[in-house]
GROMACS .gro file of C-alpha atoms in nm:
model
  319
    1UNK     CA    1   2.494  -1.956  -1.134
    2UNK     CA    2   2.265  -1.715  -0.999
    3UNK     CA    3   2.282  -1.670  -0.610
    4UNK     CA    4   1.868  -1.624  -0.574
    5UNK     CA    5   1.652  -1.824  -0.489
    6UNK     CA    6   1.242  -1.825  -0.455
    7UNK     CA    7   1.267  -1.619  -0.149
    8UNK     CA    8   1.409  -1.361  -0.348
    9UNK     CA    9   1.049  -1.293  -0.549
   10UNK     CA   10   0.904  -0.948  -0.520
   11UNK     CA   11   1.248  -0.826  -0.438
   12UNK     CA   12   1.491  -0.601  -0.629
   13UNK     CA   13   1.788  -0.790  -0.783
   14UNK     CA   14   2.075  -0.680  -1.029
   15UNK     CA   15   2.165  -0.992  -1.285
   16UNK     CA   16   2.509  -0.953  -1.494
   17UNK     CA   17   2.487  -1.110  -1.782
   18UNK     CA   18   2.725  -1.223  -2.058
   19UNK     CA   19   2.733  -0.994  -2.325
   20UNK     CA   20   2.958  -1.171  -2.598
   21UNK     CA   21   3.284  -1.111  -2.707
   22UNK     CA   22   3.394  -0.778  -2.857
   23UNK     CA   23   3.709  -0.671  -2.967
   24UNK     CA   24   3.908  -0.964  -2.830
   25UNK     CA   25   3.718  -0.884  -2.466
   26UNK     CA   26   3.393  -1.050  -2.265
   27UNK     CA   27   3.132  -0.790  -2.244
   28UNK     CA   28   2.888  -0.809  -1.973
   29UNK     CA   29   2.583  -0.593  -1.909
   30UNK     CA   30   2.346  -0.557  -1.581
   31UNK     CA   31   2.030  -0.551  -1.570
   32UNK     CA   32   1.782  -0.428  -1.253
   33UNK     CA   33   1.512  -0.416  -1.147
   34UNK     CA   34   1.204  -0.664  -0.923
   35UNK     CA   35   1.226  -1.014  -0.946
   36UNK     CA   36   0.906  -1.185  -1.068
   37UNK     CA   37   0.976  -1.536  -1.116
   38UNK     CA   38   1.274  -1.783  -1.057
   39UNK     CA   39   1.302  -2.145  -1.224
   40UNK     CA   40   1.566  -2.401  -1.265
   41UNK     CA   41   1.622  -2.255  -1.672
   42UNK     CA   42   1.516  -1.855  -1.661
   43UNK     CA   43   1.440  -1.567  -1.438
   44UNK     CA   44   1.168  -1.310  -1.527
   45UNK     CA   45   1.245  -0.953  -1.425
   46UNK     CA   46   1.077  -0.618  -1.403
   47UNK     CA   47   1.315  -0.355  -1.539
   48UNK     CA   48   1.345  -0.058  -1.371
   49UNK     CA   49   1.162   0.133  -1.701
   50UNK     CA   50   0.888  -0.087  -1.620
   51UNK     CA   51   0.920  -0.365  -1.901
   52UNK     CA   52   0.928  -0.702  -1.829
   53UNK     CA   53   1.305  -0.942  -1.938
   54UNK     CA   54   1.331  -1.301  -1.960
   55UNK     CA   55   1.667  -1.427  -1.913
   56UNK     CA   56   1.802  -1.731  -1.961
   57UNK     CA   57   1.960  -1.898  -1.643
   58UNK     CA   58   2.302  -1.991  -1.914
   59UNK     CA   59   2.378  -1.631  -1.987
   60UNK     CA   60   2.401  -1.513  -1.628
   61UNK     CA   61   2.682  -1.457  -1.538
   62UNK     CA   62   2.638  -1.351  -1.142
   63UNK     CA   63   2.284  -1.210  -0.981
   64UNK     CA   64   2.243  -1.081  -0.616
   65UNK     CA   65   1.946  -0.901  -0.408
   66UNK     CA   66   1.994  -0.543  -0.363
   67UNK     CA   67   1.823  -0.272  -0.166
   68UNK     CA   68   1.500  -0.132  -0.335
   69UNK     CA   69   1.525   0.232  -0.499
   70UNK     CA   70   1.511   0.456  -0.265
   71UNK     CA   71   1.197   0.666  -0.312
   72UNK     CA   72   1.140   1.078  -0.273
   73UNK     CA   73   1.028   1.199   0.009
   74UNK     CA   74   0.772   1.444  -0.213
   75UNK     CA   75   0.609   1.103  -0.373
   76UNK     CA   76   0.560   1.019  -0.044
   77UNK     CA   77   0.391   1.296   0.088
   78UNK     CA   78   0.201   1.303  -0.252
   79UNK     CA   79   0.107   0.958  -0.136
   80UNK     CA   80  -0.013   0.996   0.178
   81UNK     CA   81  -0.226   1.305   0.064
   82UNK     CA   82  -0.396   1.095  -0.184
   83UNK     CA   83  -0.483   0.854   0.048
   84UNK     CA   84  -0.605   1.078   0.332
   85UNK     CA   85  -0.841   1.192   0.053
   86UNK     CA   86  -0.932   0.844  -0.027
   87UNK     CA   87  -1.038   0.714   0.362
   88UNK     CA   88  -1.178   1.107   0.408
   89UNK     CA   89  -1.248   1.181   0.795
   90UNK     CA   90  -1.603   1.392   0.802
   91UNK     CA   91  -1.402   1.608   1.055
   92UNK     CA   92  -1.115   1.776   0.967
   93UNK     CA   93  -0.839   2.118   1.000
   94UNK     CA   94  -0.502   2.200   0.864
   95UNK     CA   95  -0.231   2.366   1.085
   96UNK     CA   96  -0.007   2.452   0.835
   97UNK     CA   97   0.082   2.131   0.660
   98UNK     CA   98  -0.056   1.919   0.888
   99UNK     CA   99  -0.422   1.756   0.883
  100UNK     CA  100  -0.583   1.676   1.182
  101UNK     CA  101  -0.897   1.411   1.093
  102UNK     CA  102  -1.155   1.270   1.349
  103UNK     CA  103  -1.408   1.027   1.281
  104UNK     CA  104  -1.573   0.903   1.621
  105UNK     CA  105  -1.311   0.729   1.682
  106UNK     CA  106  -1.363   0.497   1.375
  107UNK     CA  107  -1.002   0.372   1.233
  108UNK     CA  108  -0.693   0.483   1.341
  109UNK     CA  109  -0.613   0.638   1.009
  110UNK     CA  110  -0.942   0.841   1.003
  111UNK     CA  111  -0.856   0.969   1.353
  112UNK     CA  112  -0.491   1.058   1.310
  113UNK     CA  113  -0.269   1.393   1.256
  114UNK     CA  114  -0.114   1.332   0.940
  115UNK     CA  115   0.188   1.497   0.984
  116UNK     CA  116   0.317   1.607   0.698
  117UNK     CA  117   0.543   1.901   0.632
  118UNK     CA  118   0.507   2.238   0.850
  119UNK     CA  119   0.274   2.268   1.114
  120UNK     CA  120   0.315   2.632   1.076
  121UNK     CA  121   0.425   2.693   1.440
  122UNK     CA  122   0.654   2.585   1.710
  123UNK     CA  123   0.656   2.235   1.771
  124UNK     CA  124   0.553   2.185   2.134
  125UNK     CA  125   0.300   2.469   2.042
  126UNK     CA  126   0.173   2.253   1.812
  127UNK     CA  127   0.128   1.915   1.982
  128UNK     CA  128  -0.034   2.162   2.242
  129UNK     CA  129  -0.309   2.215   2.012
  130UNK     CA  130  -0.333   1.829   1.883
  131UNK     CA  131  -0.375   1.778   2.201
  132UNK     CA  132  -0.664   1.967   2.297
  133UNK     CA  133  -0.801   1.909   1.948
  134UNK     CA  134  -0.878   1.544   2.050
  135UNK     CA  135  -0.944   1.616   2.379
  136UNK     CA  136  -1.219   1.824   2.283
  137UNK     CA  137  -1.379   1.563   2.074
  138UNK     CA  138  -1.344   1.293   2.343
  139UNK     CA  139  -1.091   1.094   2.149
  140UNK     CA  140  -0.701   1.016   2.242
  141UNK     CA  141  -0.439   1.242   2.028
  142UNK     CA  142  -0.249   1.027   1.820
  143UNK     CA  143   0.035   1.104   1.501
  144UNK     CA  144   0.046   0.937   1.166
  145UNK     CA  145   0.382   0.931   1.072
  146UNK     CA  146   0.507   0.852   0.717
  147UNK     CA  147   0.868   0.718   0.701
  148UNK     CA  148   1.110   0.799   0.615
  149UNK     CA  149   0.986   1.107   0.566
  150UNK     CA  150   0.882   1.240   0.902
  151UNK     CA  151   1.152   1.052   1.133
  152UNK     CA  152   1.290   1.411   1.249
  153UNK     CA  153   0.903   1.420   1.415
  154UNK     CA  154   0.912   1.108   1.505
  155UNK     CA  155   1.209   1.160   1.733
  156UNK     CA  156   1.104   1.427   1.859
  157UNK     CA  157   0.792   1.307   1.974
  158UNK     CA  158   0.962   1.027   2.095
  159UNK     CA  159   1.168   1.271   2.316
  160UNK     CA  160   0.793   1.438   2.460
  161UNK     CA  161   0.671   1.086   2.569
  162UNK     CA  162   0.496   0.988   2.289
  163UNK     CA  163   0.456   0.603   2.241
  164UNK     CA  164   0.506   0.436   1.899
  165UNK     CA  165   0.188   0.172   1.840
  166UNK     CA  166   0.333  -0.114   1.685
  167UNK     CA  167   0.329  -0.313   1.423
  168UNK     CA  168   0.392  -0.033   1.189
  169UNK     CA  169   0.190  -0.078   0.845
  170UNK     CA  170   0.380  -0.047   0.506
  171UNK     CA  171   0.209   0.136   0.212
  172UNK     CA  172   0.302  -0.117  -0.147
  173UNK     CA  173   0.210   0.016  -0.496
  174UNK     CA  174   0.227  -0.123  -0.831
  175UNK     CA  175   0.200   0.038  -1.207
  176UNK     CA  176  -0.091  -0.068  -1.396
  177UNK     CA  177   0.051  -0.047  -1.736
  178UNK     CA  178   0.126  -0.391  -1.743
  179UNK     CA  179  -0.161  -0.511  -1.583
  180UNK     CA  180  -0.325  -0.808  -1.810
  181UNK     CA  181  -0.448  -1.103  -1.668
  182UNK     CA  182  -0.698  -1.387  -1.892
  183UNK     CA  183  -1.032  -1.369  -1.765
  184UNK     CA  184  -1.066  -1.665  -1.492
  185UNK     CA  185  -1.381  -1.921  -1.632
  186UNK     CA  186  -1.454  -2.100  -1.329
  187UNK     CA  187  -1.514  -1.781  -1.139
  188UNK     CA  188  -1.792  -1.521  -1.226
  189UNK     CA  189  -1.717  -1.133  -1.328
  190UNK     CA  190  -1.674  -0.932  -1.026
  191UNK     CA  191  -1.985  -0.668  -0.968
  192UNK     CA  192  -1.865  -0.344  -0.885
  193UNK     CA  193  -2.113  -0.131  -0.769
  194UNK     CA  194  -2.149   0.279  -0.588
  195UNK     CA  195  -2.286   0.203  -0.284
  196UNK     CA  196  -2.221  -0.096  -0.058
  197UNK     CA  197  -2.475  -0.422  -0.017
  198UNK     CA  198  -2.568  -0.492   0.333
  199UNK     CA  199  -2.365  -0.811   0.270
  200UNK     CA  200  -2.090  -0.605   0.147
  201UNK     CA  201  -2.117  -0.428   0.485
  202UNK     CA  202  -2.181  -0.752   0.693
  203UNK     CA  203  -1.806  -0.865   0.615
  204UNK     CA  204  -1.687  -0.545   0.669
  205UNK     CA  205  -1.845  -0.511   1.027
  206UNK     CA  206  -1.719  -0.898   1.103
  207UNK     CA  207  -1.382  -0.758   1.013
  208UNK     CA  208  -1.426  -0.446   1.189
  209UNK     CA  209  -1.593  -0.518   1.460
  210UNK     CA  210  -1.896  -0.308   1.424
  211UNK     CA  211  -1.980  -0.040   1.187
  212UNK     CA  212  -2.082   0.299   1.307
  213UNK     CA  213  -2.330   0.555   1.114
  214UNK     CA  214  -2.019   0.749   1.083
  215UNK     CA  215  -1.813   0.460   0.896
  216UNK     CA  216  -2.035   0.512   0.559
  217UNK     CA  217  -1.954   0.880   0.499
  218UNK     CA  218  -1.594   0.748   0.545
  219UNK     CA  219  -1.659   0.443   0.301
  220UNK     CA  220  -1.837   0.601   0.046
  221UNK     CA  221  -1.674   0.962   0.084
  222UNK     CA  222  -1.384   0.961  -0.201
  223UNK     CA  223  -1.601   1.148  -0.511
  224UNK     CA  224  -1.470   0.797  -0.705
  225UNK     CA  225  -1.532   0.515  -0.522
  226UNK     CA  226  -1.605   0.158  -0.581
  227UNK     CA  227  -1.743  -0.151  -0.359
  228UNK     CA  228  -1.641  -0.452  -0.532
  229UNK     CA  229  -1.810  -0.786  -0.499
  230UNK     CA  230  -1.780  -1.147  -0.594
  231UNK     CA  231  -2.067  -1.443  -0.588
  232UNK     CA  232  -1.993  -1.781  -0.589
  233UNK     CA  233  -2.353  -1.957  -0.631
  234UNK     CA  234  -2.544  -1.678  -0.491
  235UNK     CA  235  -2.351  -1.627  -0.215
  236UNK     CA  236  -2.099  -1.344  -0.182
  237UNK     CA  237  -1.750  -1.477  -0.093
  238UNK     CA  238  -1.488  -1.189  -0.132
  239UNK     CA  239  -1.543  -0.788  -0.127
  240UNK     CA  240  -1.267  -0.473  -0.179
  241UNK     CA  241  -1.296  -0.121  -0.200
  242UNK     CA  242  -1.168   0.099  -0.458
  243UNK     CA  243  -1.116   0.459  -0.464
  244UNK     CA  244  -0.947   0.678  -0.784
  245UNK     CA  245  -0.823   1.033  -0.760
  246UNK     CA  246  -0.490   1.169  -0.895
  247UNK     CA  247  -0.404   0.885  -1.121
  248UNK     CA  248  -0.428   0.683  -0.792
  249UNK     CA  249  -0.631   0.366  -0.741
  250UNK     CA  250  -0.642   0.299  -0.397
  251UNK     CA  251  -0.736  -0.054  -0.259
  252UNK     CA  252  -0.888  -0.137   0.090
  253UNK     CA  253  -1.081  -0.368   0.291
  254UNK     CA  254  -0.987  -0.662   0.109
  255UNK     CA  255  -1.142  -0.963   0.245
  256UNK     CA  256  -1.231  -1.290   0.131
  257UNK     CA  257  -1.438  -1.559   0.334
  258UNK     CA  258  -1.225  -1.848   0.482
  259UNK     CA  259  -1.357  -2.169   0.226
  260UNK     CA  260  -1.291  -1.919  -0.037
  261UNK     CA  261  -0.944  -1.824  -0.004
  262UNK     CA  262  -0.619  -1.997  -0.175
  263UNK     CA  263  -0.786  -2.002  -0.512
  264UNK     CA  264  -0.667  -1.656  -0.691
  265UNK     CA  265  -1.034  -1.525  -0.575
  266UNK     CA  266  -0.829  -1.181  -0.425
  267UNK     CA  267  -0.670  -1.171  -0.724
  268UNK     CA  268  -0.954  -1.200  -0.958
  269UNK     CA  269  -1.125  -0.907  -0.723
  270UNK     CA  270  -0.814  -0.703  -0.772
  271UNK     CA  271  -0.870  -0.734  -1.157
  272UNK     CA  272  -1.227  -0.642  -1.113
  273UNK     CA  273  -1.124  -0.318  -0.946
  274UNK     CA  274  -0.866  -0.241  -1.174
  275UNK     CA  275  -1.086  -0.280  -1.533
  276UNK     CA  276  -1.278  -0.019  -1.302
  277UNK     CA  277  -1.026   0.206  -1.236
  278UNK     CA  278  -0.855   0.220  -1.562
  279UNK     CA  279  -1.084   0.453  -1.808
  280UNK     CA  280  -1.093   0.662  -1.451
  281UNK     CA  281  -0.751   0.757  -1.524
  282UNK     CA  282  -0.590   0.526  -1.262
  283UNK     CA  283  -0.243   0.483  -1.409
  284UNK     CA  284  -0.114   0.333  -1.061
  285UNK     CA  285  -0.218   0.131  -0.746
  286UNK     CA  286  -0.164   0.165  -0.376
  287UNK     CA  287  -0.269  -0.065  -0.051
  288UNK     CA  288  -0.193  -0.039   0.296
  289UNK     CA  289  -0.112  -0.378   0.484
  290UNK     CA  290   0.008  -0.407   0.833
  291UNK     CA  291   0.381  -0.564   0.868
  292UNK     CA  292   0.328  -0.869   1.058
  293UNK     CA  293   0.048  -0.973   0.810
  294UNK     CA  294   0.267  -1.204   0.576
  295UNK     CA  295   0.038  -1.365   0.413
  296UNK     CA  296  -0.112  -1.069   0.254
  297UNK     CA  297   0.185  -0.916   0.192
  298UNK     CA  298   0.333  -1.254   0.040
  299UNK     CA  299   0.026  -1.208  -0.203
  300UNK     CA  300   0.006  -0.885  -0.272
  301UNK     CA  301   0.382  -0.926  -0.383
  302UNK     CA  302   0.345  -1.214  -0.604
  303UNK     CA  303   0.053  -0.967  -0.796
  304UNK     CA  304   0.359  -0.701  -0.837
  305UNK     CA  305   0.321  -0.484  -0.571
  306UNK     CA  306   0.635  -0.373  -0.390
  307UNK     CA  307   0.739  -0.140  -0.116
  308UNK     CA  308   0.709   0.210  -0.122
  309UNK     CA  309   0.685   0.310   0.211
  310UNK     CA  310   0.600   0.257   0.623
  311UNK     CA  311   0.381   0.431   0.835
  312UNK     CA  312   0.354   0.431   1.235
  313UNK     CA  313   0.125   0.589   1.487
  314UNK     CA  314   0.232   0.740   1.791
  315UNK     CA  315   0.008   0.822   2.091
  316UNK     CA  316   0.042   1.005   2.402
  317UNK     CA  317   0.156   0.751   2.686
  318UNK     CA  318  -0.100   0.717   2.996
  319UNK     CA  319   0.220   0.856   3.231
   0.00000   0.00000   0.00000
């Protein structure tokens, strides 16, 4: 019998199976890959080439979690790119690799150094001139720091006295090959429209406390972008943002209102955004969600989305 259980959905597994009998010898054969489902006769897996395997509980043989596939570090800095173009600060240098992006102060990842690759310089010369970057627009200096990727910087930073802002936020994606869901009756089609409603922006600033002038050149400043929208008798009850560029959907500022939620209504936005993003040339997905937010995560999971990377911020400490 398999050793996974429900809690082991979303996860990578490896499942032997039994293979027969050949040439007087049992024959086995693994396969790996995400685990979608779990019940008391079959498992349903994601293979690693991206189709989808039922297996029959009977033929397995053993079945255990392992650790997910380790991704590049250039898809990750690909990544990050993509989605610095996608939440685009309306102020913004390079120094070398890095990108330094101000916004008012508006989001943390609109007024971050994405620090990516070679600054181009000596390091301490460097955070010298992040500094004073900031400083000069009134706002506090703070890092974006993919991981793995940039864990030499973050260490090194560490060592100079800057502080890491917890909870870290991890970055899932998902293909969108396989994405086919049956249109859902008993809600209606999701409107997706090029510039945000004012209700559209109401739940945004309830989330966000406030929005600044500033925030809408950051919402609608991705050349592709999408605000999606669903109605439940005239009244709007769950919005999301898309945004397409490099074969990338990217999906933000989920939110759905409290009577709405545990009812697939995220879901059924997500498809919304997706029959967008598809003729667009979207081929993948991406979201950011912080870590300690389970349920989302939990969600965003059971839709197929799994872990590609983390990201932390680090700021200068007050000493």
């Amino acid at each position: 019998m398999p050793s996974l259980t429900a809690e082991h959905v979303g996860g990578r597994v490896v499942i032997r199976l039994n293979a027969g009998v050949r040439e007087g010898r049992e024959r086995f054969t693994d396969v790996l890959g995400e685990l979608l489902e779990i019940s008391d006769r079959s498992l349903l897996i994601r293979r690693d080439d991206g189709g989808e395997q039922k297996i029959d509980r009977a033929d397995v043989v053993a079945a255990k979690p392992v650790p997910p596939r380790p991704v590049r570090f250039s898809a990750v800095a690909a990544l990050e790119r993509v989605a610095s173009a996608h939440w685009p600060a309306p102020d913004s240098e390079w120094i070398g690799d890095w990108q330094l992006r101000a916004a008012a102060g508006w989001t943390f990842r609109a007024n971050t150094v994405l620090a990516v690759g070679d600054p181009g310089r000596p390091l301490e010369e460097a955070v010298r001139y992040v500094t004073d970057w900031y400083g000069s627009r009134g706002l506090p200096p703070v890092f974006s720091l993919p991981l793995p990727l940039s864990r030499r910087l973050d260490a090194d930073l560490d060592r100079l006295g800057w502080v890491e802002q917890l909870p870290r936020t991890n970055v899932m994606t998902r293909e969108l090959s396989d994405w086919t869901r049956p249109p859902r009756a008993d809600l209606e089609p999701v409107q997706i429209g090029s510039a945000p409603s004012v209700g559209w922006l109401d739940l945004v600033s309830s989330r966000k406390g406030g929005l600044p002038q500033i925030a809408l050149s950051i919402l609608a400043g991705a050349p592709k972008t999408a605000f999606a929208s669903l109605y439940e008798d005239g009244e709007l009850i769950a919005i999301g943002r898309g945004a397409v560029s490099a074969g990338w959907l990217g999906v933000s500022l989920v939110e759905v209102v409290p009577e709405a939620r545990r009812r697939g209504v995220a879901t059924h936005l997500f498809d919304g955004l997706v029959g967008w993003a598809r003729p667009l040339g979207a081929e993948r997905a991406y979201l950011q969600v912080v870590s300690t937010n389970e349920a989302a995560t939990a969600l965003y999971h059971r839709i197929g989305f799994t872990d590609h990377h983390e990201y932390t911020y680090r700021r200068l400490s007050a000493a």
